[in-house]
Amino acid sequence: MYARLDRARPYAVGLFRIVTGLLFASHGAASLFGVLGGAHGGTVAAGTWPGWYAAAIQLVGGGLVLLGLGTRAAALVSSGSMAYAYFTVHQPDALWPLQNGGEASAMFCWAFLLLVFTGPGALAADSLFTSRAAAASGRRDETRPEAVTA
């Protein structure tokens, strides 16, 4: 049973990455463009600190993570953005995320940090580039799902 789960790991990580990136990008799109319900009934004014920059990181970082392009770098910046949001916006109100409304910031921070260490998993656009580079050099790409052994 564990061998089957191990073979499915890259796909589970890939689906986790896709969903996390989509949700994060949706927050950015809502804040910047007022879509999907908008940022509390409107949009964030362009260039305002930190809201506009956070929304831009959410949209771009979430989109890159969703596609699996530069996943580790995008996830690191996104994780840091959410850590900043938690400690500057939410944590001064109360200690625990449940009390200060920072659950989403905390969860996104840790989810993106996990992706920094696990990588993009399967179904990532990065794998198109690494497989081409590996084929050109004649070596096997160990990060691709079919290269994982049980």
XYZ file of N, CA, C and O in Angstrom:
600
model
N 0.817 -1.187 0.000
C 0.000 0.000 0.000
C 0.872 1.265 0.000
O 0.583 2.217 -0.704
N 1.928 1.272 0.797
C 2.790 2.447 0.862
C 3.513 2.687 -0.456
O 3.781 3.833 -0.814
N 3.808 1.623 -1.185
C 4.464 1.780 -2.482
C 3.547 2.534 -3.451
O 4.007 3.396 -4.199
N 2.252 2.226 -3.422
C 1.300 2.938 -4.278
C 1.197 4.399 -3.876
O 1.138 5.282 -4.727
N 1.162 4.639 -2.593
C 1.102 6.022 -2.124
C 2.363 6.790 -2.515
O 2.294 7.946 -2.906
N 3.508 6.140 -2.421
C 4.761 6.786 -2.810
C 4.782 7.119 -4.300
O 5.295 8.158 -4.698
N 4.227 6.241 -5.133
C 4.178 6.513 -6.570
C 3.237 7.671 -6.882
O 3.425 8.383 -7.862
N 2.215 7.848 -6.063
C 1.248 8.932 -6.286
C 1.710 10.258 -5.683
O 1.113 11.297 -5.975
N 2.769 10.255 -4.889
C 3.213 11.468 -4.197
C 3.434 12.654 -5.140
O 2.949 13.754 -4.860
N 4.138 12.502 -6.255
C 4.347 13.671 -7.126
C 3.039 14.277 -7.635
O 2.925 15.490 -7.781
N 2.052 13.429 -7.884
C 0.762 13.925 -8.359
C -0.013 14.614 -7.237
O -0.676 15.633 -7.464
N 0.071 14.087 -6.025
C -0.588 14.725 -4.879
C 0.042 16.090 -4.608
O -0.666 17.073 -4.363
N 1.363 16.170 -4.669
C 2.045 17.455 -4.475
C 1.667 18.407 -5.602
O 1.414 19.596 -5.368
N 1.596 17.909 -6.824
C 1.206 18.743 -7.958
C -0.200 19.302 -7.806
O -0.438 20.488 -8.056
N -1.144 18.472 -7.384
C -2.513 18.950 -7.166
C -2.579 19.950 -6.016
O -3.291 20.948 -6.083
N -1.815 19.691 -4.951
C -1.729 20.621 -3.824
C -1.201 21.974 -4.312
O -1.735 23.028 -3.973
N -0.158 21.956 -5.133
C 0.425 23.172 -5.675
C -0.583 23.930 -6.529
O -0.732 25.149 -6.410
N -1.303 23.222 -7.392
C -2.273 23.853 -8.288
C -3.390 24.526 -7.495
O -3.736 25.693 -7.745
N -3.957 23.831 -6.534
C -5.060 24.388 -5.748
C -4.584 25.567 -4.901
O -5.242 26.615 -4.848
N -3.428 25.425 -4.266
C -2.899 26.503 -3.438
C -2.604 27.738 -4.291
O -2.944 28.863 -3.916
N -1.985 27.544 -5.448
C -1.702 28.659 -6.342
C -2.960 29.337 -6.847
O -3.037 30.571 -6.917
N -3.970 28.553 -7.192
C -5.237 29.110 -7.675
C -5.913 29.950 -6.597
O -6.367 31.069 -6.854
N -5.968 29.430 -5.384
C -6.599 30.171 -4.288
C -5.839 31.463 -3.990
O -6.442 32.516 -3.746
N -4.512 31.397 -3.998
C -3.694 32.571 -3.708
C -3.839 33.619 -4.810
O -4.005 34.809 -4.528
N -3.791 33.195 -6.057
C -3.961 34.129 -7.177
C -5.352 34.756 -7.156
O -5.513 35.932 -7.522
N -6.346 34.009 -6.722
C -7.707 34.546 -6.630
C -7.782 35.701 -5.641
O -8.483 36.695 -5.884
N -7.070 35.598 -4.530
C -7.024 36.693 -3.561
C -6.415 37.942 -4.195
O -6.910 39.053 -3.996
N -5.329 37.758 -4.940
C -4.692 38.889 -5.600
C -5.590 39.522 -6.655
O -5.698 40.746 -6.743
N -6.248 38.694 -7.460
C -7.155 39.203 -8.491
C -8.325 39.960 -7.866
O -8.742 41.011 -8.376
N -8.841 39.456 -6.764
C -9.949 40.128 -6.079
C -9.519 41.502 -5.576
O -10.259 42.482 -5.709
N -8.327 41.585 -5.016
C -7.849 42.858 -4.473
C -7.483 43.853 -5.561
O -7.727 45.051 -5.418
N -6.871 43.380 -6.638
C -6.408 44.289 -7.686
C -7.498 44.701 -8.666
O -7.527 45.846 -9.123
N -8.393 43.769 -8.993
C -9.353 44.022 -10.061
C -10.814 44.013 -9.612
O -11.708 44.249 -10.421
N -11.066 43.711 -8.349
C -12.426 43.698 -7.840
C -13.263 42.528 -8.322
O -14.478 42.539 -8.179
N -12.626 41.507 -8.903
C -13.354 40.326 -9.357
C -13.548 39.372 -8.183
O -12.914 39.513 -7.142
N -14.424 38.414 -8.352
C -14.654 37.376 -7.340
C -15.073 37.970 -5.997
O -14.689 37.487 -4.946
N -15.817 39.054 -6.023
C -16.270 39.675 -4.784
C -15.447 40.873 -4.378
O -15.821 41.614 -3.485
N -14.303 41.069 -5.003
C -13.484 42.247 -4.732
C -12.859 42.245 -3.354
O -13.073 41.365 -2.532
N -12.075 43.255 -3.116
C -11.399 43.433 -1.831
C -12.324 44.227 -0.923
O -12.272 45.454 -0.878
N -13.213 43.524 -0.251
C -14.168 44.148 0.665
C -15.016 45.204 -0.051
O -15.171 46.314 0.428
N -15.474 44.860 -1.228
C -16.357 45.742 -1.969
C -15.659 46.690 -2.938
O -16.287 47.549 -3.511
N -14.361 46.568 -3.108
C -13.651 47.464 -4.022
C -12.304 46.891 -4.393
O -12.086 45.684 -4.309
N -11.402 47.779 -4.786
C -10.051 47.360 -5.132
C -9.056 48.123 -4.272
O -9.387 49.154 -3.693
N -7.850 47.617 -4.217
C -6.780 48.275 -3.482
C -6.207 49.367 -4.384
O -5.947 49.121 -5.567
N -6.000 50.548 -3.837
C -5.449 51.652 -4.623
C -4.035 51.310 -5.083
O -3.233 50.770 -4.319
N -3.737 51.611 -6.333
C -2.440 51.272 -6.926
C -1.297 51.920 -6.158
O -1.329 53.102 -5.840
N -0.295 51.101 -5.851
C 0.916 51.580 -5.208
C 0.850 51.752 -3.708
O 1.842 52.148 -3.101
N -0.286 51.480 -3.089
C -0.380 51.660 -1.634
C 0.361 50.543 -0.913
O 0.333 49.388 -1.333
N 1.033 50.926 0.161
C 1.796 49.967 0.961
C 0.953 49.542 2.143
O 0.340 50.390 2.777
N 0.910 48.291 2.491
C 1.441 47.124 1.812
C 0.417 46.418 0.937
O 0.745 45.456 0.253
N -0.829 46.907 0.962
C -1.925 46.194 0.310
C -1.749 45.915 -1.162
O -1.971 44.793 -1.626
N -1.359 46.936 -1.937
C -1.227 46.734 -3.373
C -0.088 45.769 -3.686
O -0.214 44.911 -4.548
N 1.028 45.912 -2.983
C 2.180 45.037 -3.225
C 1.866 43.595 -2.814
O 2.270 42.647 -3.485
N 1.126 43.439 -1.720
C 0.712 42.096 -1.293
C -0.190 41.463 -2.353
O -0.035 40.288 -2.693
N -1.124 42.254 -2.880
C -2.033 41.736 -3.905
C -1.271 41.360 -5.182
O -1.576 40.351 -5.819
N -0.271 42.159 -5.546
C 0.534 41.844 -6.730
C 1.310 40.548 -6.514
O 1.398 39.711 -7.419
N 1.878 40.383 -5.322
C 2.592 39.138 -5.007
C 1.625 37.966 -5.042
O 1.946 36.890 -5.551
N 0.417 38.165 -4.529
C -0.571 37.093 -4.541
C -0.935 36.689 -5.959
O -0.988 35.497 -6.277
N -1.178 37.667 -6.814
C -1.579 37.359 -8.185
C -0.436 36.708 -8.972
O -0.610 35.642 -9.564
N 0.722 37.329 -8.952
C 1.851 36.812 -9.735
C 2.399 35.527 -9.117
O 2.600 34.520 -9.803
N 2.647 35.552 -7.807
C 3.174 34.363 -7.132
C 2.221 33.190 -7.221
O 2.624 32.058 -7.508
N 0.935 33.445 -7.006
C -0.058 32.382 -7.115
C -0.145 31.828 -8.524
O -0.256 30.617 -8.726
N -0.061 32.706 -9.519
C -0.091 32.253 -10.913
C 1.115 31.401 -11.268
O 0.986 30.367 -11.931
N 2.292 31.826 -10.815
C 3.501 31.038 -11.090
C 3.449 29.678 -10.400
O 3.811 28.657 -10.995
N 3.004 29.661 -9.158
C 2.887 28.390 -8.427
C 1.841 27.503 -9.101
O 2.055 26.304 -9.283
N 0.720 28.075 -9.483
C -0.330 27.333 -10.172
C 0.212 26.644 -11.420
O -0.038 25.457 -11.649
N 0.968 27.377 -12.217
C 1.514 26.818 -13.450
C 2.729 25.929 -13.218
O 3.074 25.111 -14.068
N 3.385 26.107 -12.096
C 4.597 25.345 -11.821
C 5.806 25.955 -12.500
O 6.718 25.247 -12.895
N 5.832 27.263 -12.620
C 6.960 27.987 -13.223
C 7.747 28.670 -12.107
O 7.212 29.545 -11.430
N 8.995 28.285 -11.929
C 9.791 28.877 -10.861
C 9.130 28.681 -9.512
O 9.107 29.587 -8.679
N 8.594 27.495 -9.311
C 7.754 27.220 -8.154
C 8.447 27.528 -6.836
O 7.865 28.164 -5.960
N 9.657 27.062 -6.668
C 10.323 27.237 -5.377
C 10.575 28.697 -5.061
O 10.357 29.145 -3.940
N 11.026 29.468 -6.023
C 11.273 30.895 -5.796
C 9.960 31.641 -5.542
O 9.861 32.454 -4.616
N 8.950 31.366 -6.356
C 7.652 32.021 -6.185
C 7.027 31.645 -4.848
O 6.433 32.490 -4.168
N 7.170 30.388 -4.455
C 6.619 29.941 -3.180
C 7.356 30.590 -2.015
O 6.740 30.940 -0.998
N 8.662 30.783 -2.130
C 9.428 31.426 -1.063
C 8.992 32.875 -0.878
O 8.755 33.325 0.252
N 8.853 33.612 -1.961
C 8.406 35.005 -1.873
C 6.971 35.060 -1.329
O 6.654 35.891 -0.469
N 6.117 34.174 -1.798
C 4.726 34.144 -1.339
C 4.638 33.786 0.140
O 3.851 34.380 0.886
N 5.447 32.833 0.579
C 5.475 32.459 1.987
C 5.920 33.636 2.852
O 5.310 33.930 3.889
N 6.965 34.315 2.421
C 7.442 35.481 3.161
C 6.409 36.580 3.212
O 6.241 37.248 4.245
N 5.693 36.777 2.125
C 4.632 37.775 2.081
C 3.544 37.472 3.111
O 3.052 38.362 3.805
N 3.184 36.209 3.213
C 2.147 35.830 4.168
C 2.648 35.869 5.614
O 1.888 36.185 6.529
N 3.919 35.579 5.827
C 4.487 35.716 7.171
C 4.458 37.184 7.585
O 4.071 37.525 8.712
N 4.848 38.072 6.666
C 4.804 39.505 6.930
C 3.368 39.934 7.249
O 3.127 40.672 8.217
N 2.418 39.483 6.429
C 1.010 39.833 6.651
C 0.544 39.355 8.018
O -0.142 40.091 8.742
N 0.920 38.151 8.380
C 0.474 37.628 9.669
C 1.034 38.446 10.822
O 0.300 38.864 11.715
N 2.329 38.688 10.807
C 2.958 39.332 11.960
C 2.716 40.836 12.029
O 2.762 41.400 13.122
N 2.439 41.497 10.912
C 2.204 42.937 10.965
C 0.728 43.313 10.998
O 0.368 44.326 11.586
N -0.123 42.505 10.368
C -1.540 42.841 10.294
C -2.356 42.092 11.339
O -3.174 42.684 12.052
N -2.145 40.807 11.459
C -3.010 39.976 12.302
C -2.508 39.795 13.728
O -3.273 39.946 14.681
N -1.263 39.455 13.906
C -0.747 39.095 15.218
C -0.856 40.214 16.260
O -1.107 39.923 17.417
N -0.732 41.497 15.893
C -0.902 42.526 16.920
C -2.297 42.552 17.552
O -2.466 43.037 18.676
N -3.305 42.005 16.852
C -4.667 42.004 17.391
C -4.883 40.939 18.453
O -5.675 41.136 19.371
N -4.230 39.801 18.315
C -4.349 38.700 19.281
C -3.267 37.681 18.965
O -2.689 37.689 17.874
N -3.010 36.789 19.912
C -1.928 35.836 19.746
C -2.240 34.736 18.734
O -1.417 34.423 17.883
N -3.427 34.157 18.809
C -3.752 32.981 18.000
C -4.455 33.365 16.704
O -5.285 34.270 16.684
N -4.142 32.651 15.608
C -4.780 32.956 14.315
C -6.308 32.914 14.366
O -6.970 33.707 13.695
N -6.857 32.038 15.156
C -8.310 31.952 15.270
C -8.888 33.222 15.890
O -9.994 33.643 15.555
N -8.135 33.860 16.758
C -8.586 35.079 17.410
C -8.339 36.326 16.564
O -9.085 37.297 16.667
N -7.281 36.341 15.758
C -6.910 37.564 15.053
C -7.263 37.562 13.567
O -6.916 38.495 12.851
N -7.936 36.524 13.079
C -8.337 36.462 11.677
C -7.201 36.145 10.722
O -7.331 36.364 9.519
N -6.115 35.603 11.231
C -4.957 35.337 10.397
C -4.808 33.906 9.935
O -3.718 33.508 9.517
N -5.889 33.119 9.970
C -5.779 31.709 9.574
C -5.305 31.563 8.132
O -4.434 30.745 7.844
N -5.874 32.347 7.229
C -5.495 32.224 5.813
C -4.026 32.595 5.618
O -3.298 31.900 4.906
N -3.584 33.661 6.262
C -2.177 34.059 6.138
C -1.257 32.979 6.670
O -0.241 32.651 6.037
N -1.596 32.414 7.818
C -0.754 31.362 8.405
C -0.744 30.112 7.525
O 0.320 29.531 7.270
N -1.908 29.699 7.039
C -1.968 28.497 6.206
C -1.235 28.688 4.880
O -0.499 27.801 4.449
N -1.427 29.839 4.224
C -0.706 30.086 2.980
C 0.800 30.130 3.226
O 1.578 29.600 2.434
N 1.210 30.762 4.321
C 2.637 30.838 4.643
C 3.247 29.448 4.744
O 4.274 29.155 4.116
N 2.608 28.565 5.491
C 3.163 27.213 5.688
C 3.008 26.348 4.444
O 3.876 25.526 4.141
N 1.911 26.526 3.701
C 1.726 25.746 2.474
C 2.802 26.096 1.451
O 3.390 25.202 0.824
N 3.083 27.377 1.298
C 4.116 27.775 0.346
C 5.503 27.365 0.828
O 6.349 26.984 0.012
N 5.732 27.426 2.126
C 7.029 26.979 2.641
C 7.225 25.486 2.367
O 8.321 25.049 2.021
N 6.167 24.712 2.480
C 6.248 23.287 2.149
C 6.639 23.094 0.681
O 7.488 22.258 0.361
N 6.058 23.892 -0.208
C 6.380 23.777 -1.633
C 7.821 24.189 -1.934
O 8.417 23.691 -2.887
N 8.390 25.076 -1.120
C 9.797 25.431 -1.292
C 10.658 24.181 -1.140
O 11.602 23.957 -1.889
N 10.312 23.319 -0.182
C 11.121 22.140 0.099
C 10.745 20.924 -0.740
O 11.601 20.107 -1.071
N 9.462 20.786 -1.095
C 9.050 19.606 -1.870
C 9.236 19.805 -3.367
O 9.333 18.833 -4.115
N 9.225 21.042 -3.819
C 9.247 21.303 -5.252
C 7.840 21.236 -5.814
O 6.873 21.041 -5.081
N 7.708 21.374 -7.121
C 6.391 21.507 -7.731
C 5.600 20.214 -7.877
O 4.402 20.247 -8.128
N 6.230 19.074 -7.759
C 5.524 17.820 -8.001
C 5.269 17.625 -9.481
O 5.937 18.215 -10.331
N 4.297 16.812 -9.792
C 3.958 16.507 -11.187
C 3.127 17.634 -11.787
O 2.633 18.501 -11.082
N 2.972 17.578 -13.066
C 2.108 18.496 -13.814
C 2.579 19.945 -13.743
O 1.780 20.866 -13.791
N 3.874 20.166 -13.627
C 4.431 21.515 -13.551
C 5.076 21.896 -14.879
O 5.709 21.067 -15.531
N 4.935 23.152 -15.244
C 5.551 23.636 -16.476
C 7.074 23.551 -16.394
O 7.736 23.372 -17.418
N 7.631 23.674 -15.195
C 9.084 23.538 -15.022
C 9.589 22.198 -15.536
O 10.703 22.108 -16.036
N 8.774 21.152 -15.412
C 9.215 19.821 -15.831
C 9.432 19.752 -17.346
O 10.212 18.943 -17.822
N 8.747 20.611 -18.091
C 8.979 20.652 -19.542
C 10.398 21.105 -19.847
O 11.051 20.576 -20.733
N 10.864 22.087 -19.092
C 12.207 22.610 -19.314
C 13.269 21.668 -18.780
O 14.304 21.481 -19.412
N 13.034 21.057 -17.605
C 14.041 20.160 -17.041
C 14.148 18.875 -17.841
O 15.222 18.323 -17.982
N 13.025 18.392 -18.386
C 13.098 17.159 -19.176
C 13.824 17.402 -20.495
O 14.551 16.541 -20.966
N 13.639 18.577 -21.097
C 14.355 18.904 -22.331
C 15.848 19.038 -22.062
O 16.667 18.563 -22.836
N 16.193 19.693 -20.963
C 17.609 19.868 -20.618
C 18.244 18.519 -20.299
O 19.382 18.239 -20.696
N 17.499 17.657 -19.600
C 18.015 16.332 -19.262
C 18.193 15.489 -20.524
O 19.178 14.761 -20.673
N 17.244 15.581 -21.453
C 17.344 14.814 -22.700
C 18.526 15.298 -23.533
O 19.232 14.501 -24.149
N 18.750 16.601 -23.524
C 19.863 17.153 -24.291
C 21.208 16.727 -23.719
O 22.163 16.508 -24.455
N 21.261 16.583 -22.405
C 22.538 16.188 -21.792
C 22.662 14.667 -21.660
O 23.700 14.172 -21.249
N 21.576 13.946 -21.960
C 21.619 12.490 -21.918
C 21.490 11.897 -20.532
O 21.758 10.738 -20.308
N 21.014 12.680 -19.570
C 20.845 12.136 -18.219
C 19.365 12.020 -17.878
O 18.522 12.649 -18.484
N 19.089 11.211 -16.880
C 17.716 10.949 -16.462
C 17.292 11.990 -15.438
O 18.035 12.326 -14.527
N 16.083 12.524 -15.565
C 15.556 13.517 -14.637
C 14.899 12.799 -13.464
O 13.851 12.195 -13.613
N 15.488 12.902 -12.306
C 14.992 12.191 -11.124
C 13.761 12.844 -10.505
O 13.125 12.260 -9.639
N 13.414 14.077 -10.910
C 12.259 14.750 -10.320
C 10.962 14.410 -11.033
O 9.900 14.715 -10.529
N 11.027 13.798 -12.191
C 9.806 13.463 -12.927
C 9.156 12.243 -12.301
O 9.813 11.325 -11.857
N 7.827 12.198 -12.267
C 7.120 11.091 -11.609
C 7.488 9.723 -12.137
O 7.602 8.773 -11.376
N 7.697 9.583 -13.444
C 7.992 8.261 -13.978
C 9.388 7.796 -13.572
O 9.719 6.630 -13.709
N 10.225 8.728 -13.076
C 11.577 8.355 -12.641
C 11.583 7.875 -11.188
O 12.567 7.329 -10.725
N 10.479 8.070 -10.472
C 10.405 7.659 -9.068
C 10.198 6.154 -8.995
O 9.317 5.608 -9.654
N 10.999 5.499 -8.201
C 10.874 4.054 -8.048
C 10.219 3.744 -6.724
O 10.330 4.491 -5.768
N 9.554 2.617 -6.662
C 8.856 2.230 -5.430
C 9.784 1.646 -4.411
O 10.824 1.184 -4.615
